[in-house]
PDB file of C-alpha atoms in Angstrom:
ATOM      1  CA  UNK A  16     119.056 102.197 106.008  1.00 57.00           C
ATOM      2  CA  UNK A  17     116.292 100.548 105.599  1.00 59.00           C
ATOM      3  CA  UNK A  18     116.753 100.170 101.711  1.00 60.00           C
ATOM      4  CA  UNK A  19     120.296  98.560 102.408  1.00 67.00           C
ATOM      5  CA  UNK A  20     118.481  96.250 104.442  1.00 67.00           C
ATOM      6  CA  UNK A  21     115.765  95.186 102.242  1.00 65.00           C
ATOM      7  CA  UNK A  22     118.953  94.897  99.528  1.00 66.00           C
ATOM      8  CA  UNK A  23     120.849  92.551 101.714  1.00 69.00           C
ATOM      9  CA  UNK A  24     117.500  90.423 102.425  1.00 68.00           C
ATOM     10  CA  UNK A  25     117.015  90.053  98.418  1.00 66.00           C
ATOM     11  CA  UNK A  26     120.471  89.096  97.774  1.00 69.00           C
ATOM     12  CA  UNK A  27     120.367  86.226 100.529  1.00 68.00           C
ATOM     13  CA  UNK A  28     117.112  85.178  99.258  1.00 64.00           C
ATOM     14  CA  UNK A  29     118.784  84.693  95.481  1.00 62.00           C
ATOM     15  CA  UNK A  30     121.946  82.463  97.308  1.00 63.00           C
ATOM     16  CA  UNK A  31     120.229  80.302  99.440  1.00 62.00           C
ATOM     17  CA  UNK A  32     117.264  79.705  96.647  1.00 63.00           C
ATOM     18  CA  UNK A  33     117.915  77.100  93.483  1.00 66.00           C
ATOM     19  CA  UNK A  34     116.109  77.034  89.763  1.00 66.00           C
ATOM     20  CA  UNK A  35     112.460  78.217  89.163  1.00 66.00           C
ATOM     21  CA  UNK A  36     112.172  79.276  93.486  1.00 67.00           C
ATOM     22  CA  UNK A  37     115.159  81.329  93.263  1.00 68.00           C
ATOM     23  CA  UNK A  38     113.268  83.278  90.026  1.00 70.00           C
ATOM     24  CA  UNK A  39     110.133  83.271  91.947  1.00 72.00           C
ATOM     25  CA  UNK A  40     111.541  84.689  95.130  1.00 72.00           C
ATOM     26  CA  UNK A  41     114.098  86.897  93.632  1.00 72.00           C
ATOM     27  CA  UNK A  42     110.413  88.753  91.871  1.00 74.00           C
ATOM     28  CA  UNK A  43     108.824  88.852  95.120  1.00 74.00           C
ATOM     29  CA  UNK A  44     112.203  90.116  96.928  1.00 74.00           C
ATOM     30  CA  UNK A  45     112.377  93.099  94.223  1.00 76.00           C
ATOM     31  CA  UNK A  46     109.000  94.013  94.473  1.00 78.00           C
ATOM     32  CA  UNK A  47     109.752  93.924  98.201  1.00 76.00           C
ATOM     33  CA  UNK A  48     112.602  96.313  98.206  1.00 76.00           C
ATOM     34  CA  UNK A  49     110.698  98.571  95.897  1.00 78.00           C
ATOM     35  CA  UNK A  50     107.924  98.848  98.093  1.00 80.00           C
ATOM     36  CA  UNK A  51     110.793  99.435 100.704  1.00 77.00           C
ATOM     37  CA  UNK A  52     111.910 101.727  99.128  1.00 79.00           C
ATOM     38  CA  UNK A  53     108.575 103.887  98.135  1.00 80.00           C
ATOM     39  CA  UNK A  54     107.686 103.972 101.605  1.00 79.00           C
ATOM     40  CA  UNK A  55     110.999 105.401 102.661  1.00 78.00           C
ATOM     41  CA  UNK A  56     111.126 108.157 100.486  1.00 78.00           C
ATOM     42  CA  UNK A  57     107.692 108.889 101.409  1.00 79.00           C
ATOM     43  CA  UNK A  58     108.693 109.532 104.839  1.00 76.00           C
ATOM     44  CA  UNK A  59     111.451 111.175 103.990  1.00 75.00           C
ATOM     45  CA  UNK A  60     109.594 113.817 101.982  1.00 75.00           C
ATOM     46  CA  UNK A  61     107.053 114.068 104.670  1.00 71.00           C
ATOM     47  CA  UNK A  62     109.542 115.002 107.307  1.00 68.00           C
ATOM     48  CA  UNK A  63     111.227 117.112 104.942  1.00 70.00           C
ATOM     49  CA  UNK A  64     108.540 119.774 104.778  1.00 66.00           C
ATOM     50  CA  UNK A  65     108.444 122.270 107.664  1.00 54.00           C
ATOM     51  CA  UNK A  66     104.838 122.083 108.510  1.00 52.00           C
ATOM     52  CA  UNK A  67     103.822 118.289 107.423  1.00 50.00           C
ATOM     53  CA  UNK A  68     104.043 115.648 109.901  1.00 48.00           C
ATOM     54  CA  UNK A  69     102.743 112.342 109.178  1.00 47.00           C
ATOM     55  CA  UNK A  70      99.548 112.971 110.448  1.00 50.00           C
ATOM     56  CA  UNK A  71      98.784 116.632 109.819  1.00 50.00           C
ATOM     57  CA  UNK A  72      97.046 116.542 106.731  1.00 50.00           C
ATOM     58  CA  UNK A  73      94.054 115.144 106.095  1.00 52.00           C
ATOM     59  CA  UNK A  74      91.593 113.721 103.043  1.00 50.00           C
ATOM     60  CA  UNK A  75      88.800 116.064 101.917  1.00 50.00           C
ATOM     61  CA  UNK A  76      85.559 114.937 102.201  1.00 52.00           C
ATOM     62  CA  UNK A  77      82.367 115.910  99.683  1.00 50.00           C
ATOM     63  CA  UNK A  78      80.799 118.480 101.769  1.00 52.00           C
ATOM     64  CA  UNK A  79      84.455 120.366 101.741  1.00 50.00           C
ATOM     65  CA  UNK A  80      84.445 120.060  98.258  1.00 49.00           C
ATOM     66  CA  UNK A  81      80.966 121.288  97.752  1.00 52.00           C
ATOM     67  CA  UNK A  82      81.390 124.084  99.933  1.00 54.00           C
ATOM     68  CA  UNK A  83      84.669 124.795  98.533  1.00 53.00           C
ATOM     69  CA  UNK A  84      86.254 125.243 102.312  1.00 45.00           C
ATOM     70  CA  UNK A  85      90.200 125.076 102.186  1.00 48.00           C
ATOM     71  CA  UNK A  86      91.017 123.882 105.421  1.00 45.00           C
TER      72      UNK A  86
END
């Protein structure tokens, strides 16, 4: 949903814009929707897994590494 959404937003951003703005804006509307997109798909693979939730992992820090603990 939300990447149909970020796809309608680019495409009224190209009509309504003329010459070197519509370029400009069409770039920045892409990158947008790809960003969108990478985001969505994140979340999607996140909520996918059985035993992930969005907050359940976590970064390991130096003295996990050192020790070599695998929590």
């Amino acid at each position: 949903m939300v990447y149909f959404l970020a796809l309608h937003f680019a495409s009224l951003v190209c009509t309504l814009c003329e010459g070197e703005a519509k370029a400009t804006y069409r770039i920045l509307s892409y990158r947008i929707l790809s960003y969108l997109l990478q985001v969505s798909l994140r979340i999607q693979f996140l909520h996918s897994m059985s035993d992930l939730t969005l907050f359940s992992y976590s970064v390991p820090t130096w003295s996990h590494i050192y020790r070599g603990s695998k929590e």
